[in-house]
Tab-separated table of C-alpha atoms and ligand atoms in Angstrom:
chain	number	residue	atom	x	y	z
A	1	MET	CA	65.718	107.141	100.562
A	2	GLU	CA	64.947	104.616	103.211
A	3	GLU	CA	68.643	103.834	103.558
A	4	ILE	CA	69.449	107.486	104.258
A	5	GLU	CA	66.780	107.637	106.893
A	6	GLN	CA	68.132	104.467	108.578
A	7	VAL	CA	71.619	106.033	108.707
A	8	ARG	CA	70.235	109.209	110.161
A	9	GLU	CA	68.207	107.364	112.764
A	10	GLY	CA	71.389	105.407	113.549
A	11	TRP	CA	73.090	108.671	114.477
A	12	ARG	CA	70.061	109.747	116.480
A	13	ASP	CA	70.172	106.470	118.542
A	14	LYS	CA	73.862	106.797	119.163
A	15	ALA	CA	73.675	110.453	120.159
A	16	LYS	CA	70.631	109.718	122.421
A	17	LYS	CA	72.558	107.016	124.220
A	18	VAL	CA	75.690	109.053	124.686
A	19	ALA	CA	73.570	112.104	125.787
A	20	LYS	CA	71.647	110.002	128.384
A	21	ASN	CA	74.364	107.830	129.746
A	22	VAL	CA	77.493	110.034	129.446
A	23	VAL	CA	76.706	113.698	129.029
A	24	ALA	CA	73.588	114.205	131.166
A	25	PRO	CA	75.182	112.980	134.399
A	26	ARG	CA	78.052	115.431	133.797
A	27	ALA	CA	76.148	118.465	132.521
A	28	ALA	CA	75.666	120.411	135.858
A	29	GLU	CA	79.222	119.721	136.917
A	30	ILE	CA	80.630	120.797	133.526
A	31	ASP	CA	78.714	124.078	133.937
A	32	GLU	CA	79.602	124.600	137.535
A	33	LYS	CA	83.378	124.080	137.011
A	34	GLY	CA	83.524	125.764	133.698
A	35	GLU	CA	86.024	123.075	132.634
A	36	PHE	CA	86.702	121.576	129.289
A	37	ALA	CA	85.327	118.001	129.366
A	38	TRP	CA	88.282	115.815	128.125
A	39	ASP	CA	86.288	112.687	128.927
A	40	LEU	CA	83.802	113.667	126.341
A	41	VAL	CA	86.475	114.026	123.660
A	42	GLU	CA	87.299	110.413	124.332
A	43	GLU	CA	83.683	109.314	124.113
A	44	TYR	CA	82.700	111.420	121.134
A	45	SER	CA	85.742	110.271	119.187
A	46	LYS	CA	84.798	106.593	119.849
A	47	HIS	CA	81.401	107.278	118.248
A	48	GLY	CA	82.639	109.344	115.299
A	49	PHE	CA	81.138	112.610	116.518
A	50	LEU	CA	84.321	114.497	116.090
A	51	SER	CA	84.733	113.539	112.384
A	52	LEU	CA	81.135	113.783	111.233
A	53	LEU	CA	81.760	115.936	108.160
A	54	ILE	CA	85.176	114.438	107.212
A	55	PRO	CA	84.994	112.323	104.053
A	56	LYS	CA	85.411	108.588	104.382
A	57	GLU	CA	88.650	108.486	102.376
A	58	TYR	CA	90.310	110.434	105.185
A	59	GLY	CA	88.900	108.247	107.985
A	60	GLY	CA	85.773	110.385	108.676
A	61	MET	CA	82.104	109.563	108.969
A	62	ASP	CA	81.025	111.397	105.829
A	63	ALA	CA	77.709	112.236	107.501
A	64	ASP	CA	75.210	114.527	105.896
A	65	ILE	CA	74.068	117.861	107.324
A	66	THR	CA	70.826	116.392	108.578
A	67	SER	CA	72.737	113.804	110.577
A	68	PHE	CA	75.160	116.449	111.887
A	69	CYS	CA	72.067	118.448	113.114
A	70	ILE	CA	70.545	115.383	114.665
A	71	VAL	CA	73.651	114.693	116.716
A	72	ALA	CA	73.894	118.346	117.781
A	73	GLU	CA	70.180	118.397	118.834
A	74	GLU	CA	70.294	115.171	120.829
A	75	LEU	CA	73.376	116.171	122.777
A	76	ALA	CA	72.061	119.726	123.385
A	77	LYS	CA	68.923	118.376	124.947
A	78	VAL	CA	71.008	117.627	128.039
A	79	CYS	CA	74.006	119.940	127.649
A	80	ALA	CA	74.410	122.682	125.041
A	81	SER	CA	78.160	123.112	125.867
A	82	SER	CA	78.831	119.525	125.043
A	83	ALA	CA	76.968	119.800	121.769
A	84	LEU	CA	79.121	122.715	120.775
A	85	LEU	CA	82.247	120.508	120.893
A	86	VAL	CA	80.877	118.522	117.924
A	87	ILE	CA	79.906	121.605	115.992
A	88	VAL	CA	83.134	123.515	116.423
A	89	GLN	CA	85.185	120.487	115.332
A	90	ALA	CA	83.200	120.579	112.039
A	91	VAL	CA	83.548	124.344	111.747
A	92	GLY	CA	87.352	124.154	112.124
A	93	THR	CA	87.608	121.313	109.710
A	94	MET	CA	85.351	122.464	106.913
A	95	PRO	CA	87.694	125.030	105.374
A	96	VAL	CA	90.252	122.268	104.870
A	97	VAL	CA	87.694	119.802	103.546
A	98	LEU	CA	86.182	122.314	101.174
A	99	GLY	CA	89.279	124.203	100.055
A	100	GLY	CA	92.473	122.446	101.109
A	101	ALA	CA	94.924	120.751	98.723
A	102	ASN	CA	94.884	116.943	98.800
A	103	ASP	CA	98.293	116.889	100.430
A	104	LEU	CA	97.060	119.053	103.381
A	105	LYS	CA	93.892	116.923	103.664
A	106	GLU	CA	95.951	113.757	103.850
A	107	ARG	CA	98.204	115.147	106.558
A	108	VAL	CA	95.522	116.632	108.800
A	109	LEU	CA	92.147	114.998	108.404
A	110	PRO	CA	93.114	111.497	109.483
A	111	ARG	CA	94.591	112.910	112.631
A	112	LEU	CA	91.314	114.591	113.427
A	113	ALA	CA	89.327	111.535	112.495
A	114	ASN	CA	91.409	108.783	114.154
A	115	GLU	CA	93.630	110.402	116.763
A	116	LYS	CA	91.217	112.511	118.707
A	117	GLY	CA	92.813	115.676	117.276
A	118	LEU	CA	90.843	118.887	118.052
A	119	ILE	CA	90.681	121.916	115.804
A	120	CYS	CA	89.457	125.452	116.115
A	121	PHE	CA	88.286	128.265	113.804
A	122	CYS	CA	90.115	131.516	114.334
A	123	LEU	CA	88.413	134.465	112.674
A	124	THR	CA	87.273	136.961	115.315
A	125	GLU	CA	89.599	139.694	116.494
A	126	PRO	CA	89.241	142.537	119.036
A	127	GLU	CA	88.600	144.963	116.161
A	128	SER	CA	86.893	142.540	113.802
A	129	GLY	CA	83.774	140.594	114.829
A	130	SER	CA	80.680	140.957	112.722
A	131	ASP	CA	82.657	142.831	110.076
A	132	ALA	CA	84.937	140.032	109.048
A	133	ALA	CA	86.262	142.097	106.182
A	134	SER	CA	88.222	144.202	108.614
A	135	VAL	CA	90.471	141.286	109.689
A	136	ARG	CA	93.808	142.747	110.783
A	137	ALA	CA	95.917	139.518	111.266
A	138	LYS	CA	98.468	139.613	108.439
A	139	ALA	CA	100.256	136.843	106.613
A	140	VAL	CA	103.233	137.935	104.549
A	141	LEU	CA	104.953	135.525	102.081
A	142	LYS	CA	108.785	135.233	102.630
A	143	GLY	CA	110.358	132.615	100.514
A	144	ASP	CA	108.542	129.338	101.023
A	145	HIS	CA	106.848	130.446	104.281
A	146	TYR	CA	104.229	132.920	105.416
A	147	ILE	CA	104.833	134.940	108.539
A	148	ILE	CA	101.630	135.471	110.439
A	149	ASN	CA	101.021	138.166	113.046
A	150	GLY	CA	97.736	138.903	114.775
A	151	ARG	CA	95.505	138.485	117.756
A	152	LYS	CA	92.327	136.362	117.682
A	153	CYS	CA	89.741	136.458	120.441
A	154	PHE	CA	86.709	134.405	121.596
A	155	ILE	CA	88.065	131.373	119.913
A	156	THR	CA	86.170	128.128	120.900
A	157	ASN	CA	88.649	125.350	121.786
A	158	GLY	CA	91.500	127.869	121.522
A	159	GLY	CA	93.277	126.480	124.571
A	160	VAL	CA	92.745	122.786	123.843
A	161	ALA	CA	93.156	122.476	120.079
A	162	ASP	CA	95.843	120.570	118.155
A	163	PHE	CA	95.147	122.553	114.931
A	164	TYR	CA	94.181	126.151	114.363
A	165	THR	CA	92.387	127.251	111.199
A	166	VAL	CA	93.552	130.836	111.052
A	167	PHE	CA	92.280	133.582	108.817
A	168	ALA	CA	94.605	136.459	107.956
A	169	THR	CA	94.835	139.008	105.289
A	170	THR	CA	97.432	138.536	102.478
A	171	GLN	CA	96.224	141.561	100.587
A	172	PRO	CA	94.650	144.165	102.910
A	173	ASP	CA	93.433	146.413	100.076
A	174	LYS	CA	91.294	143.615	98.638
A	175	ARG	CA	89.292	143.338	101.968
A	176	LEU	CA	87.210	140.132	101.865
A	177	GLU	CA	88.994	138.928	98.696
A	178	GLY	CA	92.290	139.442	100.394
A	179	ILE	CA	91.647	136.984	103.327
A	180	THR	CA	93.435	133.626	103.237
A	181	GLY	CA	93.119	130.552	105.495
A	182	PHE	CA	96.140	128.773	107.064
A	183	LEU	CA	96.430	125.629	109.070
A	184	VAL	CA	98.695	126.114	112.108
A	185	GLU	CA	99.709	123.291	114.354
A	186	LYS	CA	99.842	123.488	118.159
A	187	GLY	CA	103.438	124.013	119.269
A	188	THR	CA	104.389	126.121	116.287
A	189	PRO	CA	106.781	128.881	117.588
A	190	GLY	CA	105.029	132.116	118.054
A	191	LEU	CA	101.524	130.691	118.552
A	192	SER	CA	100.324	131.138	122.131
A	193	ILE	CA	97.107	131.272	124.106
A	194	GLY	CA	96.017	134.466	125.830
A	195	LYS	CA	93.107	135.073	128.190
A	196	THR	CA	90.574	132.313	128.857
A	197	GLU	CA	87.109	133.843	128.938
A	198	GLU	CA	84.912	133.279	132.058
A	199	LYS	CA	81.474	133.135	130.395
A	200	MET	CA	77.985	133.191	131.777
A	201	GLY	CA	76.855	130.276	129.631
A	202	ILE	CA	78.206	127.433	127.442
A	203	ARG	CA	80.729	127.309	130.214
A	204	GLY	CA	82.083	123.855	129.412
A	205	SER	CA	83.396	125.184	126.184
A	206	ASN	CA	86.946	126.503	126.228
A	207	THR	CA	86.980	130.168	124.817
A	208	THR	CA	90.325	131.924	124.561
A	209	GLU	CA	92.473	134.474	122.887
A	210	VAL	CA	94.914	133.048	120.276
A	211	ILE	CA	98.025	135.105	119.777
A	212	LEU	CA	100.242	134.857	116.636
A	213	GLU	CA	103.637	136.420	116.729
A	214	ASP	CA	105.870	135.896	113.700
A	215	VAL	CA	104.390	132.424	113.248
A	216	ARG	CA	106.062	130.729	110.285
A	217	VAL	CA	103.806	128.611	108.223
A	218	PRO	CA	104.897	126.730	105.070
A	219	ILE	CA	103.011	127.481	101.839
A	220	SER	CA	101.808	123.844	102.008
A	221	GLN	CA	99.652	124.833	105.072
A	222	ARG	CA	97.789	127.494	103.201
A	223	ILE	CA	94.225	126.429	102.710
A	224	GLY	CA	93.539	126.697	99.043
A	225	ASP	CA	94.491	129.840	97.067
A	226	GLU	CA	95.320	133.239	98.421
A	227	GLY	CA	92.133	135.167	98.846
A	228	ALA	CA	89.927	132.103	98.847
A	229	ALA	CA	88.998	132.150	102.546
A	230	TRP	CA	85.816	134.169	102.237
A	231	TRP	CA	84.250	131.616	100.028
A	232	GLN	CA	85.504	128.837	102.362
A	233	MET	CA	84.187	130.609	105.443
A	234	MET	CA	80.706	131.292	103.888
A	235	ARG	CA	80.353	127.655	102.823
A	236	THR	CA	81.502	126.462	106.206
A	237	LEU	CA	78.909	128.729	107.978
A	238	ASN	CA	76.134	127.653	105.689
A	239	ARG	CA	76.789	124.126	107.046
A	240	SER	CA	77.261	125.027	110.686
A	241	ARG	CA	74.484	127.513	111.216
A	242	PRO	CA	71.735	124.863	110.809
A	243	ALA	CA	73.685	122.789	113.343
A	244	ILE	CA	73.713	125.797	115.775
A	245	GLY	CA	69.984	126.002	115.096
A	246	ALA	CA	69.724	122.232	115.973
A	247	GLN	CA	71.701	122.838	119.179
A	248	ALA	CA	69.182	125.645	120.141
A	249	VAL	CA	66.254	123.381	119.344
A	250	GLY	CA	67.739	120.646	121.517
A	251	LEU	CA	68.332	123.080	124.347
A	252	ALA	CA	64.814	124.349	124.215
A	253	GLN	CA	63.379	120.807	123.938
A	254	GLY	CA	65.455	119.801	126.967
A	255	ALA	CA	63.934	122.619	129.010
A	256	LEU	CA	60.402	121.692	127.940
A	257	ASP	CA	60.949	117.994	128.613
A	258	TYR	CA	62.220	118.866	132.017
A	259	LEU	CA	59.166	120.932	132.890
A	260	ILE	CA	56.806	118.260	131.569
A	261	GLY	CA	58.738	115.646	133.597
A	262	ILE	CA	58.416	117.398	136.913
A	263	ARG	CA	54.801	118.392	136.245
A	264	ARG	CA	53.903	114.799	135.651
A	265	GLU	CA	55.894	113.667	138.747
A	266	LYS	CA	54.738	116.147	141.299
A	267	GLY	CA	52.830	119.016	139.833
A	268	TRP	CA	54.079	122.601	139.707
A	269	THR	CA	55.504	124.133	142.815
A	270	ARG	CA	51.960	125.245	143.558
A	271	LYS	CA	48.690	123.808	142.201
A	272	LYS	CA	47.279	127.263	141.329
A	273	GLU	CA	49.801	127.655	138.464
A	274	ASP	CA	47.639	125.452	136.283
A	275	GLY	CA	45.103	128.242	136.365
A	276	THR	CA	47.687	130.961	135.740
A	277	GLY	CA	48.622	130.113	132.235
A	278	ALA	CA	51.517	127.639	132.735
A	279	PRO	CA	49.915	124.994	130.535
A	280	PHE	CA	49.397	127.578	127.811
A	281	MET	CA	52.985	128.558	128.086
A	282	LEU	CA	53.957	124.891	127.687
A	283	ALA	CA	51.772	124.802	124.522
A	284	ASP	CA	53.472	127.855	123.178
A	285	MET	CA	56.906	126.420	123.876
A	286	ALA	CA	56.190	123.192	122.098
A	287	THR	CA	54.762	125.016	119.108
A	288	GLN	CA	57.771	127.349	118.833
A	289	ILE	CA	60.175	124.481	119.133
A	290	GLU	CA	58.455	122.505	116.445
A	291	ALA	CA	58.488	125.554	114.148
A	292	ALA	CA	62.214	125.995	114.771
A	293	ARG	CA	62.932	122.289	114.198
A	294	ALA	CA	61.063	122.343	110.935
A	295	LEU	CA	63.121	125.331	109.681
A	296	VAL	CA	66.376	123.716	110.806
A	297	TYR	CA	65.783	120.425	109.080
A	298	LYS	CA	64.377	122.082	105.975
A	299	THR	CA	67.678	123.966	105.740
A	300	ALA	CA	69.718	120.831	106.421
A	301	ASN	CA	67.813	119.071	103.708
A	302	MET	CA	68.469	121.911	101.230
A	303	MET	CA	72.160	121.499	102.011
A	304	ASP	CA	72.016	117.705	101.528
A	305	GLU	CA	69.990	117.906	98.339
A	306	LYS	CA	72.442	120.456	96.894
A	307	ALA	CA	69.635	121.665	94.584
A	308	LYS	CA	70.814	124.587	92.417
A	309	GLY	CA	69.416	127.990	93.060
A	310	THR	CA	68.165	127.386	96.661
A	311	PRO	CA	69.034	130.296	98.927
A	312	VAL	CA	70.944	128.166	101.450
A	313	GLN	CA	72.725	131.109	102.974
A	314	MET	CA	69.477	132.795	103.810
A	315	PHE	CA	67.949	129.618	105.299
A	316	SER	CA	71.048	128.910	107.346
A	317	ALA	CA	70.905	132.409	108.791
A	318	MET	CA	67.081	132.028	109.451
A	319	SER	CA	67.693	128.655	111.249
A	320	LYS	CA	70.362	130.069	113.432
A	321	TYR	CA	68.560	133.156	114.604
A	322	PHE	CA	64.983	131.774	114.758
A	323	ALA	CA	65.977	128.656	116.692
A	324	SER	CA	68.241	130.507	119.146
A	325	ASP	CA	65.529	133.179	119.780
A	326	VAL	CA	63.159	130.399	120.445
A	327	ALA	CA	65.567	128.795	122.844
A	328	MET	CA	65.993	132.134	124.646
A	329	LYS	CA	62.157	132.540	124.962
A	330	VAL	CA	61.522	128.876	125.996
A	331	THR	CA	64.286	128.757	128.595
A	332	THR	CA	63.342	132.139	130.064
A	333	ASP	CA	59.695	130.993	130.281
A	334	ALA	CA	60.833	127.812	131.897
A	335	VAL	CA	62.562	129.765	134.647
A	336	GLN	CA	59.430	131.894	134.937
A	337	ILE	CA	57.178	128.944	135.375
A	338	LEU	CA	59.332	127.480	138.108
A	339	GLN	CA	59.495	130.986	139.659
A	340	TRP	CA	62.085	131.489	142.490
A	341	GLN	CA	63.028	127.814	142.281
A	342	GLY	CA	63.765	128.247	138.584
A	343	LEU	CA	66.505	130.757	139.586
A	344	THR	CA	68.285	128.188	141.629
A	345	LYS	CA	70.743	125.361	140.787
A	346	ASN	CA	68.034	122.933	141.978
A	347	HIS	CA	66.818	122.914	138.388
A	348	PRO	CA	68.748	122.862	135.075
A	349	VAL	CA	66.624	125.581	133.463
A	350	GLU	CA	68.762	128.439	134.801
A	351	ARG	CA	71.828	126.891	133.120
A	352	MET	CA	69.792	126.406	129.959
A	353	MET	CA	68.754	129.986	129.913
A	354	ARG	CA	72.367	131.207	130.326
A	355	ASP	CA	73.401	128.864	127.500
A	356	ALA	CA	70.610	130.183	125.144
A	357	LYS	CA	71.890	133.733	125.569
A	358	VAL	CA	75.328	132.707	124.255
A	359	ILE	CA	73.852	130.984	121.290
A	360	GLN	CA	72.177	134.214	120.193
A	361	ILE	CA	75.650	135.822	119.948
A	362	PHE	CA	78.147	133.337	118.575
A	363	GLU	CA	78.592	132.142	114.952
A	364	GLY	CA	77.366	135.572	113.914
A	365	THR	CA	74.980	137.483	116.082
A	366	ASN	CA	71.256	137.224	115.538
A	367	GLN	CA	71.207	140.828	114.251
A	368	ILE	CA	73.689	139.934	111.616
A	369	GLN	CA	71.656	136.869	110.595
A	370	ARG	CA	68.642	139.184	110.111
A	371	MET	CA	70.839	141.322	107.852
A	372	VAL	CA	71.798	138.267	105.785
A	373	VAL	CA	68.055	137.409	105.344
A	374	ALA	CA	67.042	140.910	104.619
A	375	HIS	CA	69.908	141.394	102.088
A	376	THR	CA	68.988	138.173	100.262
A	377	LEU	CA	65.308	139.122	100.058
A	378	LEU	CA	66.048	142.611	98.771
A	379	LYS	CA	68.496	141.539	96.188
A	380	SER	CA	66.433	138.697	94.789
A	381	LYS	CA	64.417	139.317	91.679
A	382	SER	CA	60.699	139.754	92.286
A	383	THR	CA	58.609	136.667	91.571
B	401	LIG	C1	81.088	131.687	123.292
B	401	LIG	C2	81.571	132.309	122.055
B	401	LIG	C3	82.328	131.504	121.192
B	401	LIG	C4	82.915	132.031	120.020
B	401	LIG	N1	83.663	131.187	119.235
B	401	LIG	C5	84.245	131.718	118.125
B	401	LIG	C6	85.145	130.896	117.350
B	401	LIG	O1	85.403	129.767	117.597
B	401	LIG	N2	85.810	131.506	116.343
B	401	LIG	C7	85.606	132.865	115.985
B	401	LIG	O2	86.228	133.263	115.016
B	401	LIG	N3	84.740	133.629	116.693
B	401	LIG	C8	84.123	133.098	117.756
B	401	LIG	N4	83.226	133.901	118.559
B	401	LIG	C9	83.011	135.265	118.154
B	401	LIG	C10	81.697	135.560	117.632
B	401	LIG	O3	81.443	134.976	116.382
B	401	LIG	C11	81.522	137.057	117.651
B	401	LIG	O4	81.344	137.480	119.020
B	401	LIG	C12	80.400	137.580	116.855
B	401	LIG	O5	80.646	137.346	115.466
B	401	LIG	C13	80.164	139.101	117.035
B	401	LIG	O6	81.381	139.833	117.041
B	401	LIG	P1	81.680	140.854	118.177
B	401	LIG	O7	81.506	140.166	119.512
B	401	LIG	O8	82.983	141.451	117.931
B	401	LIG	O9	80.512	141.955	118.110
B	401	LIG	P2	80.462	143.229	117.087
B	401	LIG	O10	80.658	142.813	115.669
B	401	LIG	O11	81.340	144.303	117.702
B	401	LIG	O12	78.969	143.677	117.264
B	401	LIG	C14	78.463	144.239	118.428
B	401	LIG	C15	76.998	144.443	118.351
B	401	LIG	O13	76.637	145.212	117.217
B	401	LIG	C16	75.847	144.493	116.372
B	401	LIG	N5	76.186	144.810	114.972
B	401	LIG	C17	77.415	144.765	114.429
B	401	LIG	N6	77.433	145.122	113.144
B	401	LIG	C18	76.128	145.495	112.892
B	401	LIG	C19	75.445	145.975	111.720
B	401	LIG	N7	76.172	146.207	110.552
B	401	LIG	N8	74.104	146.126	111.742
B	401	LIG	C20	73.401	145.916	112.915
B	401	LIG	N9	74.013	145.460	114.030
B	401	LIG	C21	75.314	145.261	114.060
B	401	LIG	C22	75.997	143.084	116.610
B	401	LIG	O14	74.971	142.269	116.306
B	401	LIG	C23	76.267	143.095	118.151
B	401	LIG	O15	75.045	143.096	118.815
B	401	LIG	C24	82.676	133.405	119.691
B	401	LIG	C25	81.841	134.172	120.514
B	401	LIG	C26	81.309	133.618	121.700
B	401	LIG	C27	80.470	134.460	122.541
């Protein structure tokens, strides 16, 4: 047990250092320019942040979910966009790790782990967001290849990835059970990038359309069996949603730390704020952040323990929505406390507030997470 704790604290130390020395000085600029930070790819890769959930045998770090969350939290304290890079890499990779054939793993995972390869997760379509069962991208088997046609949107890393984990239907009448995952390499004829989104927050993350027109993919690049994608996606999201929760916790903590820092340094903008509830708002922020952190790491621990019968899907959903709602509240209050100054670029809290809004939406909206929780509660047998 002590050994696991040491490993986790090792990840925390590393992520803290990278956050402080490399990410923090770039955070405002990354947001301002809305540019993908290639220098961070270099840095993250050096520290193993881009291969956290890849098994050792393929050159990865084999980190547990708790360590994954720790890295996401520490990076997000200074820049939520930059934390997302680590999470998305894991999200794109997990279907291959969980469901790919050995041959596919051997071809792809070492390139992600050792060659700074980037990967993205292509599920959402213009007509299929929350309702993933209505995926319209189609993959049709012709001889030893599939021909894929479809249009994906809001894909994180879409314009910068080397590999695309693409979900398409192979049997539309089967709905969820008819969806299959494929690994498509950058440069494959017919794969192109459409519009790049200009977002209000998480601006350092590249978000694009991904267009597939008669893309030929060999059977060997199918991820697992036909129709196995739903299971792969759910297991992937169970692992990534606590990390998104950790990203939100980090973001909220970053805002609180900033306020405490300037309060200690020079007081609020005006002395009278101490009498107008600002200290109580700080107390509420700290309390909400601790509650969110406890939920996130309880969930991560559940995933790591792999105890049978634990409702991990429900806890993953709870972590994602509770922590991102806390981040929204904390960052909004942080802007409120700083009043008109909080609205300006003189303080990072306005960026943090914009970033929090995005976290409430991606990786399944917070309404959908509530549906997952409610559904689990209602279907479980009474105790
Ligand atoms: C910055 C960013 C990055 C993203 N990255 C990726 C990525 O890498 N890969 C990827 O595949 N997708 C990605 N997405 C897409 C994201 O996961 C979807 O936006 C999200 O799942 C919601 O889908 P939608 O936008 O189509 O909204 P819709 O599904 O159209 O929903 C619209 C609204 O209706 C609500 N709603 C929908 N259904 C129900 C229901 N049954 N009951 C109650 N309310 C409901 C939703 O909560 C939402 O408020 C990203 C999105 C963003 C913003």
